[in-house]
């Protein structure tokens, strides 16, 4: 199984704003380059883009949690 | 009412340390409320007691009203100082602090709410006889906005009623852009401030951003402490502040100050506050907003007036009379504050968290550095990017600028990128030195370090 890792540290968000739907859910198929989450660094919001495609097996981190650099975010199955 | 005994500092970093210092000088104990990431921070170590209030993301600690209140009650504090940012202008928090029998170091919750709603603040300014930028009340949809915009005249700014600090503002050049910008701005305002209400203002071109510091007490006294010029900005965020505003005529200065005092008196203001104005080249000015808290740039006002604003905040919060009257406030010399941020100015000011290696701060006559950091500290990704404020006072603006240049030459930071180099360029710039700048100047100049 492949994972998508955080390229920067900060606070992890699954949705573009608190009232919006999550970018992706378990079972969704994603394509390379697709935005799957946000990481907030010092009040700046950075999009997390999938490097590869696949099906989302599950999120390894909760919405609003802190994330460290290199930490696994999403597990993908082919 | 007797003085305060113990204050919970509901903030972090340099402002937490600033408040702690003022408390100790006044013989008051200071309690730090800190997140996981800040456990070993310098200001936490210097506090008389420390309470862990939650996880590193601000939403789980510094913005968690219940966690902060619990820390205040558990520590036996009799007052809460909110600093700036986080909960400082949260009326619900101010009310909750008072409901728990504690003193909130700031104005009444109702005044925070009144000034925090930008369109309500406009109405209040008009009622107080203070000029406002031509604009609208809340606009419900694009059609209503288009009609109002036609009456005001383009270019306009679409603003979030709940916004502030330069956030939630979109410029609109003409009607065709309005239909595009309006829904996006509404969605952003809902997401960022929990309130999608928008209003319109005429975009004032070539204006300076000048703000007046005021202080009020519970005995009906309101005084001003002159003005600050905050015109060097990028993306409507301040980079450099000066006091007094360079080249401001005596008449305009007096008019701005009396307008600010008029507004503060109108709302029975208590504590430290700032009334922000846009000032056009011909000296006409408009009320923008009022900040109901201590501000990042308060030290330059302290430098040119000799008044300790945080000490006065504590004094009036305890119900005492201001320690000075208007006639006692004299303007002496000039001061400048440059904000050193952990950002890469060569990469669109991208934030650069990391570990500070060297962190050597400047000194000498007239030089003050407010920072929450020391060498070896971590600049965490969770909070804003400010590393330090370098504040320099001089007998006149020329001396203040010369001291600022020397101070920046002495400042040594490694481990993270910073805006220090950009400030060196800024201070050398002829247009800046001639103080021929407005709020969009930096964006036009595209200066790099």
Short mmCIF file of C-alpha atoms in Angstrom, two decimals:
data_model
loop_
_atom_site.label_atom_id
_atom_site.label_comp_id
_atom_site.label_asym_id
_atom_site.label_seq_id
_atom_site.Cartn_x
_atom_site.Cartn_y
_atom_site.Cartn_z
CA UNK A 1 0.00 0.00 0.00
CA UNK A 2 1.18 3.50 -0.83
CA UNK A 3 0.84 6.52 1.41
CA UNK A 4 0.77 10.27 0.87
CA UNK A 5 3.08 12.09 3.25
CA UNK A 6 3.08 15.65 4.57
CA UNK A 7 5.70 17.80 2.85
CA UNK A 8 5.45 20.52 5.51
CA UNK A 9 4.61 20.60 9.22
CA UNK A 10 1.54 22.37 10.60
CA UNK A 11 -2.14 21.81 11.27
CA UNK A 12 -3.97 19.33 9.06
CA UNK A 13 -7.43 20.00 7.57
CA UNK A 14 -9.55 17.69 5.42
CA UNK A 15 -11.91 20.41 4.20
CA UNK A 16 -11.42 23.81 2.56
CA UNK A 17 -13.42 25.46 5.35
CA UNK A 18 -15.26 24.24 8.46
CA UNK A 19 -18.61 24.30 6.63
CA UNK A 20 -17.45 22.56 3.43
CA UNK A 21 -17.37 18.86 2.58
CA UNK A 22 -14.04 17.03 2.86
CA UNK A 23 -11.86 17.12 -0.26
CA UNK A 24 -11.91 13.31 -0.42
CA UNK A 25 -13.47 10.45 1.53
CA UNK A 26 -12.59 6.80 2.10
CA UNK A 27 -13.29 4.81 -1.04
CA UNK A 28 -12.87 7.81 -3.38
CA UNK A 29 -10.62 7.43 -6.39
CA UNK A 30 -8.04 10.17 -6.71
CA UNK A 31 -5.77 11.22 -9.55
CA UNK A 32 -2.21 12.59 -9.42
CA UNK A 33 -2.16 16.31 -8.68
CA UNK A 34 -5.57 16.32 -7.00
CA UNK A 35 -5.92 18.39 -3.82
CA UNK A 36 -6.75 16.11 -0.92
CA UNK A 37 -6.24 18.30 2.16
CA UNK A 38 -4.78 21.52 3.56
CA UNK A 39 -1.89 22.10 5.94
CA UNK A 40 -1.84 25.39 7.81
CA UNK A 41 1.61 26.78 8.49
CA UNK A 42 1.81 30.07 10.39
CA UNK A 43 -1.65 31.14 9.20
CA UNK A 44 -0.87 30.23 5.56
CA UNK A 45 -2.91 27.45 4.00
CA UNK A 46 -1.06 25.06 1.71
CA UNK A 47 -2.79 22.48 -0.47
CA UNK A 48 -1.71 18.86 -0.15
CA UNK A 49 -1.73 17.31 -3.61
CA UNK A 50 -1.65 13.60 -4.39
CA UNK A 51 1.60 12.56 -6.05
CA UNK A 52 -0.02 9.40 -7.36
CA UNK A 53 -3.49 8.13 -8.06
CA UNK A 54 -5.40 5.34 -6.33
CA UNK A 55 -8.29 4.62 -4.04
CA UNK A 56 -8.36 6.15 -0.58
CA UNK A 57 -8.10 3.30 1.94
CA UNK A 58 -8.16 5.61 4.94
CA UNK A 59 -6.86 8.73 6.65
CA UNK A 60 -4.08 8.23 9.18
CA UNK A 61 -4.58 11.61 10.88
CA UNK A 62 -7.60 13.46 12.26
CA UNK A 63 -8.95 16.77 10.98
CA UNK A 64 -7.43 19.64 12.98
CA UNK A 65 -4.50 17.60 14.34
CA UNK A 66 -0.90 18.68 14.15
CA UNK A 67 1.15 17.04 11.43
CA UNK A 68 4.92 16.68 11.25
CA UNK A 69 7.03 16.75 8.11
CA UNK A 70 7.11 13.35 6.41
CA UNK A 71 4.16 12.02 8.42
CA UNK A 72 1.81 9.64 6.63
CA UNK A 73 -1.54 11.29 5.87
CA UNK A 74 -3.49 8.99 3.57
CA UNK A 75 -3.24 5.33 2.76
CA UNK A 76 -3.97 4.38 -0.86
CA UNK A 77 -4.81 1.03 -2.41
CA UNK A 78 -4.30 0.49 -6.13
CA UNK B 1 -11.48 48.23 44.30
CA UNK B 2 -8.07 47.01 45.31
CA UNK B 3 -5.36 46.19 42.77
CA UNK B 4 -4.95 42.89 40.99
CA UNK B 5 -2.98 40.09 42.66
CA UNK B 6 -2.62 37.45 39.97
CA UNK B 7 -3.17 37.69 36.21
CA UNK B 8 -3.58 34.82 33.79
CA UNK B 9 -1.83 35.69 30.53
CA UNK B 10 -4.08 34.24 27.81
CA UNK B 11 -1.50 34.55 25.05
CA UNK B 12 1.97 33.47 23.98
CA UNK B 13 5.32 34.69 22.69
CA UNK B 14 6.51 38.27 22.89
CA UNK B 15 3.21 39.75 24.07
CA UNK B 16 2.94 37.17 26.86
CA UNK B 17 6.41 38.19 28.03
CA UNK B 18 5.52 41.87 27.69
CA UNK B 19 2.43 41.41 29.91
CA UNK B 20 4.37 39.30 32.40
CA UNK B 21 6.97 42.05 32.76
CA UNK B 22 4.30 44.70 33.39
CA UNK B 23 2.64 42.46 35.98
CA UNK B 24 5.88 41.86 37.87
CA UNK B 25 6.76 45.56 37.84
CA UNK B 26 3.36 46.26 39.40
CA UNK B 27 3.82 43.55 42.04
CA UNK B 28 1.28 41.25 40.37
CA UNK B 29 1.86 37.53 39.80
CA UNK B 30 1.68 36.32 36.20
CA UNK B 31 0.42 32.88 35.23
CA UNK B 32 1.24 31.41 31.81
CA UNK B 33 -1.40 29.39 29.94
CA UNK B 34 0.44 27.46 27.25
CA UNK B 35 -0.01 24.83 24.56
CA UNK B 36 1.99 21.63 24.18
CA UNK B 37 4.38 23.22 21.67
CA UNK B 38 5.11 26.10 24.06
CA UNK B 39 5.86 23.99 27.16
CA UNK B 40 9.51 25.03 27.27
CA UNK B 41 9.07 28.57 25.99
CA UNK B 42 10.99 31.39 27.61
CA UNK B 43 7.90 33.31 28.73
CA UNK B 44 6.49 30.14 30.33
CA UNK B 45 9.71 29.68 32.31
CA UNK B 46 9.59 33.30 33.50
CA UNK B 47 5.98 33.07 34.75
CA UNK B 48 5.11 32.47 38.40
CA UNK B 49 3.02 29.44 37.45
CA UNK B 50 2.26 27.60 34.23
CA UNK B 51 -0.87 25.80 33.09
CA UNK B 52 -0.96 23.44 30.14
CA UNK B 53 -4.18 24.17 28.26
CA UNK B 54 -4.07 21.79 25.29
CA UNK B 55 -2.58 20.71 21.99
CA UNK B 56 -0.27 22.70 19.77
CA UNK B 57 -2.83 23.87 17.16
CA UNK B 58 -4.24 27.16 18.48
CA UNK B 59 -7.82 25.85 18.12
CA UNK B 60 -6.99 23.26 20.78
CA UNK B 61 -5.34 25.65 23.24
CA UNK B 62 -5.13 29.44 22.87
CA UNK B 63 -8.53 29.64 21.15
CA UNK B 64 -10.22 27.18 23.53
CA UNK B 65 -12.28 29.45 25.79
CA UNK B 66 -13.14 26.74 28.33
CA UNK B 67 -9.52 25.57 28.64
CA UNK B 68 -8.30 29.13 29.22
CA UNK B 69 -11.03 29.81 31.80
CA UNK B 70 -10.24 26.57 33.62
CA UNK B 71 -6.58 27.55 33.81
CA UNK B 72 -7.54 30.98 35.17
CA UNK B 73 -9.77 29.50 37.88
CA UNK B 74 -7.36 26.67 38.76
CA UNK B 75 -4.47 29.11 39.12
CA UNK B 76 -6.40 31.40 41.45
CA UNK B 77 -6.03 34.32 39.08
CA UNK B 78 -8.29 37.32 39.62
CA UNK B 79 -7.87 38.69 36.10
CA UNK B 80 -7.20 37.60 32.51
CA UNK B 81 -5.09 39.59 30.04
CA UNK B 82 -5.80 38.48 26.45
CA UNK B 83 -2.92 40.28 24.68
CA UNK B 84 -3.61 40.64 20.92
CA UNK B 85 -4.92 38.07 18.45
CA UNK B 86 -6.42 34.77 19.68
CA UNK B 87 -9.30 35.68 22.06
CA UNK B 88 -8.38 39.35 22.54
CA UNK B 89 -11.36 40.67 20.59
CA UNK B 90 -13.74 37.82 21.26
CA UNK B 91 -16.76 39.35 23.02
CA UNK B 92 -18.00 35.93 24.10
CA UNK B 93 -14.68 35.29 25.86
CA UNK B 94 -14.68 38.69 27.56
CA UNK B 95 -18.23 38.04 28.81
CA UNK B 96 -17.33 34.52 29.99
CA UNK B 97 -14.34 35.84 31.94
CA UNK B 98 -16.60 38.28 33.77
CA UNK B 99 -19.32 35.68 34.35
CA UNK B 100 -16.75 33.59 36.20
CA UNK B 101 -16.08 36.49 38.54
CA UNK B 102 -12.77 37.45 36.95
CA UNK B 103 -11.56 40.80 35.64
CA UNK B 104 -11.10 41.01 31.85
CA UNK B 105 -8.22 43.32 31.00
CA UNK B 106 -9.97 45.17 28.20
CA UNK B 107 -13.21 46.97 27.41
CA UNK B 108 -16.69 45.62 28.21
CA UNK B 109 -17.84 42.68 26.05
CA UNK B 110 -20.57 44.88 24.52
CA UNK B 111 -18.01 47.39 23.25
CA UNK B 112 -15.86 44.61 21.78
CA UNK B 113 -18.94 43.27 19.96
CA UNK B 114 -19.99 46.74 18.79
CA UNK B 115 -16.56 47.53 17.31
CA UNK B 116 -15.91 43.97 16.13
CA UNK B 117 -18.85 44.14 13.74
CA UNK B 118 -17.36 46.46 11.13
CA UNK B 119 -20.64 47.78 9.75
CA UNK B 120 -21.92 48.42 13.31
CA UNK B 121 -18.60 50.19 14.01
CA UNK B 122 -19.20 52.44 10.99
CA UNK B 123 -22.67 53.35 12.25
CA UNK B 124 -21.19 54.12 15.67
CA UNK B 125 -18.51 56.37 14.15
CA UNK B 126 -21.16 58.29 12.21
CA UNK B 127 -23.19 58.69 15.40
CA UNK B 128 -20.08 60.03 17.17
CA UNK B 129 -19.53 62.58 14.40
CA UNK B 130 -16.44 60.85 12.98
CA UNK B 131 -16.10 60.77 9.16
CA UNK B 132 -16.29 57.34 7.53
CA UNK B 133 -15.33 56.11 4.05
CA UNK B 134 -18.36 56.32 1.76
CA UNK B 135 -19.91 52.88 1.79
CA UNK B 136 -22.90 50.70 2.44
CA UNK B 137 -24.53 48.79 5.25
CA UNK B 138 -24.68 44.99 5.00
CA UNK B 139 -25.48 43.84 1.45
CA UNK B 140 -27.44 40.62 1.09
CA UNK B 141 -26.66 39.58 -2.49
CA UNK B 142 -24.90 40.55 -5.73
CA UNK B 143 -27.87 42.57 -7.00
CA UNK B 144 -28.03 44.68 -3.84
CA UNK B 145 -24.24 45.08 -3.88
CA UNK B 146 -24.26 46.21 -7.53
CA UNK B 147 -26.87 48.85 -6.77
CA UNK B 148 -24.94 50.15 -3.74
CA UNK B 149 -21.62 50.06 -5.63
CA UNK B 150 -23.11 52.21 -8.40
CA UNK B 151 -24.08 54.85 -5.83
CA UNK B 152 -20.66 54.75 -4.06
CA UNK B 153 -18.61 54.70 -7.27
CA UNK B 154 -15.89 52.23 -8.33
CA UNK B 155 -13.27 51.14 -7.41
CA UNK B 156 -14.73 49.67 -4.24
CA UNK B 157 -13.65 47.23 -1.55
CA UNK B 158 -15.84 44.29 -0.59
CA UNK B 159 -15.33 43.72 3.13
CA UNK B 160 -16.35 41.06 5.61
CA UNK B 161 -18.39 42.60 8.42
CA UNK B 162 -16.66 40.30 10.90
CA UNK B 163 -13.19 40.81 9.42
CA UNK B 164 -10.22 42.74 10.75
CA UNK B 165 -6.46 42.99 10.74
CA UNK B 166 -6.48 43.37 6.97
CA UNK B 167 -8.29 40.08 6.42
CA UNK B 168 -11.55 39.59 4.54
CA UNK B 169 -11.04 42.44 2.08
CA UNK B 170 -11.36 42.20 -1.74
CA UNK B 171 -10.80 45.07 -4.19
CA UNK B 172 -13.28 45.37 -7.06
CA UNK B 173 -12.53 47.59 -10.09
CA UNK B 174 -15.87 47.44 -11.83
CA UNK B 175 -19.35 45.87 -12.06
CA UNK B 176 -18.21 42.84 -14.07
CA UNK B 177 -15.75 41.86 -11.31
CA UNK B 178 -18.36 42.26 -8.58
CA UNK B 179 -20.48 39.28 -9.61
CA UNK B 180 -17.33 37.17 -9.58
CA UNK B 181 -15.84 38.41 -6.29
CA UNK B 182 -19.02 38.62 -4.21
CA UNK B 183 -19.86 34.89 -3.79
CA UNK B 184 -16.20 33.97 -3.17
CA UNK B 185 -15.80 36.71 -0.57
CA UNK B 186 -19.04 35.57 1.11
CA UNK B 187 -17.81 31.97 1.31
CA UNK B 188 -14.41 33.09 2.62
CA UNK B 189 -15.98 35.33 5.25
CA UNK B 190 -18.17 32.45 6.44
CA UNK B 191 -15.19 30.13 6.62
CA UNK B 192 -12.79 32.55 8.27
CA UNK B 193 -15.05 34.49 10.62
CA UNK B 194 -18.17 32.28 10.91
CA UNK B 195 -20.22 35.12 9.41
CA UNK B 196 -20.69 35.70 5.69
CA UNK B 197 -22.03 39.26 6.00
CA UNK B 198 -20.39 41.66 3.54
CA UNK B 199 -20.46 45.42 3.07
CA UNK B 200 -18.91 47.83 0.57
CA UNK B 201 -16.56 50.77 0.85
CA UNK B 202 -15.09 53.15 -1.68
CA UNK B 203 -11.44 52.21 -2.31
CA UNK B 204 -9.41 55.23 -1.25
CA UNK B 205 -6.30 55.49 -3.44
CA UNK B 206 -2.97 56.82 -2.27
CA UNK B 207 -4.03 57.01 1.37
CA UNK B 208 -1.91 56.52 4.45
CA UNK B 209 -2.96 54.30 7.30
CA UNK B 210 -2.73 56.33 10.48
CA UNK B 211 -4.08 55.19 13.83
CA UNK B 212 -4.58 56.94 17.15
CA UNK B 213 -3.86 55.24 20.47
CA UNK B 214 -6.47 55.91 23.13
CA UNK B 215 -6.88 54.88 26.77
CA UNK B 216 -9.97 55.09 28.92
CA UNK B 217 -10.80 54.28 32.52
CA UNK B 218 -14.00 53.38 34.36
CA UNK B 219 -14.21 56.93 35.75
CA UNK B 220 -15.05 58.45 32.37
CA UNK B 221 -11.56 59.66 31.46
CA UNK B 222 -10.46 59.15 27.85
CA UNK B 223 -7.09 60.36 26.58
CA UNK B 224 -5.16 59.95 23.32
CA UNK B 225 -1.46 59.17 23.03
CA UNK B 226 -0.93 60.56 19.54
CA UNK B 227 -0.76 58.55 16.35
CA UNK B 228 1.15 55.83 14.56
CA UNK B 229 1.78 55.58 10.83
CA UNK B 230 1.38 52.02 9.56
CA UNK B 231 1.72 52.67 5.84
CA UNK B 232 4.40 50.15 4.89
CA UNK B 233 2.28 47.08 4.34
CA UNK B 234 2.22 44.02 2.18
CA UNK B 235 -1.10 42.39 1.44
CA UNK B 236 -2.62 44.82 3.94
CA UNK B 237 -0.45 43.45 6.77
CA UNK B 238 1.81 45.92 8.53
CA UNK B 239 5.59 45.66 8.20
CA UNK B 240 6.87 48.95 9.63
CA UNK B 241 5.19 51.36 12.04
CA UNK B 242 6.30 54.83 13.05
CA UNK B 243 5.29 57.33 15.70
CA UNK B 244 4.51 60.10 15.17
CA UNK B 245 3.28 59.93 11.55
CA UNK B 246 6.03 61.64 9.51
CA UNK B 247 5.06 64.91 7.87
CA UNK B 248 1.59 65.06 9.38
CA UNK B 249 0.44 68.65 9.82
CA UNK B 250 -0.39 69.90 13.32
CA UNK B 251 -4.02 70.54 12.37
CA UNK B 252 -4.60 67.08 10.92
CA UNK B 253 -2.83 65.53 13.93
CA UNK B 254 -5.11 67.38 16.34
CA UNK B 255 -8.23 66.58 14.30
CA UNK B 256 -7.40 62.86 14.15
CA UNK B 257 -6.74 62.74 17.89
CA UNK B 258 -9.95 64.53 18.80
CA UNK B 259 -11.99 62.31 16.43
CA UNK B 260 -10.52 59.22 18.11
CA UNK B 261 -11.27 60.54 21.60
CA UNK B 262 -14.80 61.50 20.51
CA UNK B 263 -15.48 57.94 19.34
CA UNK B 264 -13.95 56.34 22.45
CA UNK B 265 -16.00 58.61 24.72
CA UNK B 266 -19.14 57.87 22.70
CA UNK B 267 -18.84 54.14 23.51
CA UNK B 268 -17.61 54.67 27.12
CA UNK B 269 -14.34 53.00 26.22
CA UNK B 270 -12.22 51.37 28.94
CA UNK B 271 -8.62 50.22 28.53
CA UNK B 272 -6.21 50.51 25.59
CA UNK B 273 -7.69 50.88 22.13
CA UNK B 274 -6.76 52.09 18.69
CA UNK B 275 -8.83 54.05 16.22
CA UNK B 276 -7.65 53.48 12.64
CA UNK B 277 -8.01 56.06 9.88
CA UNK B 278 -7.24 56.38 6.20
CA UNK B 279 -5.67 59.77 5.56
CA UNK B 280 -5.63 61.23 2.05
CA UNK B 281 -2.83 63.46 0.75
CA UNK B 282 -5.03 66.56 1.21
CA UNK B 283 -5.47 65.74 4.90
CA UNK B 284 -9.06 64.51 4.73
CA UNK B 285 -9.49 61.37 6.79
CA UNK B 286 -11.94 58.54 7.30
CA UNK B 287 -12.55 56.12 10.17
CA UNK B 288 -11.69 52.53 9.24
CA UNK B 289 -12.04 50.47 12.40
CA UNK B 290 -11.33 50.37 16.09
CA UNK B 291 -9.13 47.71 17.68
CA UNK B 292 -10.28 46.97 21.20
CA UNK B 293 -6.98 45.59 22.50
CA UNK B 294 -3.31 46.32 22.94
CA UNK B 295 -1.61 46.26 19.53
CA UNK B 296 1.58 44.71 18.21
CA UNK B 297 3.01 48.19 17.55
CA UNK B 298 2.18 49.73 20.95
CA UNK B 299 5.90 50.07 21.92
CA UNK B 300 6.51 52.97 19.54
CA UNK B 301 3.79 54.95 21.30
CA UNK B 302 5.43 54.06 24.61
CA UNK B 303 8.76 55.34 23.24
CA UNK B 304 7.44 58.76 22.19
CA UNK B 305 5.13 59.33 25.20
CA UNK B 306 6.92 57.55 28.05
CA UNK B 307 3.65 55.88 29.06
CA UNK B 308 3.67 52.14 29.84
CA UNK B 309 0.45 51.12 28.09
CA UNK B 310 0.26 47.61 29.52
CA UNK B 311 0.79 48.90 33.07
CA UNK B 312 -2.08 51.36 32.45
CA UNK B 313 -4.26 48.52 31.12
CA UNK B 314 -3.74 46.64 34.39
CA UNK B 315 -4.41 49.78 36.41
CA UNK B 316 -7.73 50.65 34.76
CA UNK B 317 -8.82 47.00 34.74
CA UNK B 318 -8.51 47.10 38.52
CA UNK B 319 -10.86 50.10 38.55
CA UNK B 320 -8.20 52.71 39.20
CA UNK B 321 -8.00 56.12 37.54
CA UNK B 322 -5.54 56.57 34.65
CA UNK B 323 -2.18 57.65 36.06
CA UNK B 324 -2.03 60.67 33.75
CA UNK B 325 -4.28 63.27 32.14
CA UNK B 326 -4.26 64.58 28.56
CA UNK B 327 -2.12 67.58 29.50
CA UNK B 328 0.58 65.22 30.81
CA UNK B 329 1.01 63.46 27.46
CA UNK B 330 3.87 64.95 25.48
CA UNK B 331 5.26 63.80 22.17
CA UNK B 332 9.04 63.40 22.36
CA UNK B 333 11.22 62.39 19.43
CA UNK B 334 10.35 59.66 16.93
CA UNK B 335 10.16 55.87 17.04
CA UNK B 336 10.07 53.08 14.48
CA UNK B 337 9.17 49.42 14.83
CA UNK B 338 10.18 46.79 12.29
CA UNK B 339 8.64 43.35 12.49
CA UNK B 340 11.10 40.52 11.99
CA UNK B 341 9.10 37.58 10.69
CA UNK B 342 10.15 34.00 9.98
CA UNK B 343 9.27 34.36 6.31
CA UNK B 344 11.18 34.20 3.06
CA UNK B 345 10.80 37.60 1.34
CA UNK B 346 12.38 36.16 -1.84
CA UNK B 347 9.64 33.51 -2.01
CA UNK B 348 6.46 35.59 -1.66
CA UNK B 349 6.87 35.75 2.15
CA UNK B 350 6.41 31.99 2.54
CA UNK B 351 6.55 31.08 6.25
CA UNK B 352 9.73 29.36 7.39
CA UNK B 353 9.28 27.45 10.64
CA UNK B 354 12.35 25.67 11.98
CA UNK B 355 14.98 25.75 14.68
CA UNK B 356 16.74 28.97 15.56
CA UNK B 357 20.46 28.52 15.76
CA UNK B 358 21.98 31.90 16.42
CA UNK B 359 19.59 34.54 17.74
CA UNK B 360 21.51 37.63 18.76
CA UNK B 361 19.44 40.75 19.31
CA UNK B 362 20.67 44.34 19.05
CA UNK B 363 21.11 46.82 21.89
CA UNK B 364 22.31 50.32 22.62
CA UNK B 365 20.65 53.65 23.41
CA UNK B 366 17.06 53.92 22.22
CA UNK B 367 16.90 50.28 21.10
CA UNK B 368 14.27 47.89 22.43
CA UNK B 369 13.67 44.33 21.22
CA UNK B 370 10.45 42.52 22.16
CA UNK B 371 10.65 38.81 21.42
CA UNK B 372 9.49 35.52 22.89
CA UNK B 373 12.45 33.66 21.44
CA UNK B 374 16.00 32.84 22.47
CA UNK B 375 18.83 31.06 20.60
CA UNK B 376 18.10 27.35 20.21
CA UNK B 377 14.31 27.76 20.36
CA UNK B 378 11.96 26.17 17.86
CA UNK B 379 9.88 28.44 15.64
CA UNK B 380 6.82 26.23 15.46
CA UNK B 381 4.49 26.10 12.45
CA UNK B 382 1.38 26.53 14.60
CA UNK B 383 1.43 30.26 15.31
CA UNK B 384 2.13 33.49 13.52
CA UNK B 385 5.54 34.10 12.02
CA UNK B 386 6.76 37.00 14.16
CA UNK B 387 10.24 36.42 15.60
CA UNK B 388 10.89 39.83 17.10
CA UNK B 389 9.98 43.48 17.04
CA UNK B 390 12.93 45.84 16.80
CA UNK B 391 11.85 49.20 18.20
CA UNK B 392 14.13 52.24 17.96
CA UNK B 393 13.66 55.68 19.42
CA UNK B 394 15.54 58.82 18.39
CA UNK B 395 15.39 62.54 19.18
CA UNK B 396 14.04 62.88 15.62
CA UNK B 397 13.11 60.58 12.74
CA UNK B 398 16.61 60.71 11.24
CA UNK B 399 18.15 59.41 14.46
CA UNK B 400 15.45 56.76 14.91
CA UNK B 401 16.09 55.48 11.37
CA UNK B 402 19.87 55.50 11.89
CA UNK B 403 19.46 53.48 15.08
CA UNK B 404 17.13 51.06 13.27
CA UNK B 405 19.74 50.51 10.54
CA UNK B 406 22.43 49.84 13.14
CA UNK B 407 20.10 47.55 15.09
CA UNK B 408 19.37 45.48 11.98
CA UNK B 409 23.11 45.23 11.29
CA UNK B 410 23.58 43.77 14.79
CA UNK B 411 20.68 41.32 14.51
CA UNK B 412 21.88 37.78 13.83
CA UNK B 413 19.43 35.03 13.02
CA UNK B 414 20.13 31.67 11.48
CA UNK B 415 18.14 28.48 11.12
CA UNK B 416 15.13 30.19 9.56
CA UNK B 417 14.69 32.82 6.85
CA UNK B 418 13.61 36.24 8.06
CA UNK B 419 12.41 39.58 6.81
CA UNK B 420 15.41 41.37 8.40
CA UNK B 421 17.20 41.80 5.07
CA UNK B 422 14.11 43.31 3.47
CA UNK B 423 13.93 45.85 6.29
CA UNK B 424 17.54 46.92 5.61
CA UNK B 425 16.55 47.63 1.99
CA UNK B 426 13.40 49.41 3.11
CA UNK B 427 15.24 51.68 5.54
CA UNK B 428 17.73 52.63 2.82
CA UNK B 429 15.01 53.44 0.30
CA UNK B 430 14.85 57.09 -0.72
CA UNK B 431 11.06 57.18 -1.03
CA UNK B 432 10.65 55.61 2.40
CA UNK B 433 13.17 58.03 3.91
CA UNK B 434 11.24 60.90 2.37
CA UNK B 435 8.12 59.26 3.91
CA UNK B 436 6.38 59.43 0.53
CA UNK B 437 4.64 56.11 1.06
CA UNK B 438 1.08 54.85 1.17
CA UNK B 439 -0.39 51.44 1.97
CA UNK B 440 0.21 50.01 -1.53
CA UNK B 441 3.71 51.44 -1.92
CA UNK B 442 5.65 48.25 -1.19
CA UNK B 443 3.60 46.26 -3.67
CA UNK B 444 4.40 48.83 -6.38
CA UNK B 445 8.10 49.01 -5.52
CA UNK B 446 8.67 45.23 -5.41
CA UNK B 447 11.69 45.68 -3.15
CA UNK B 448 13.81 42.66 -2.37
CA UNK B 449 16.51 42.18 0.25
#
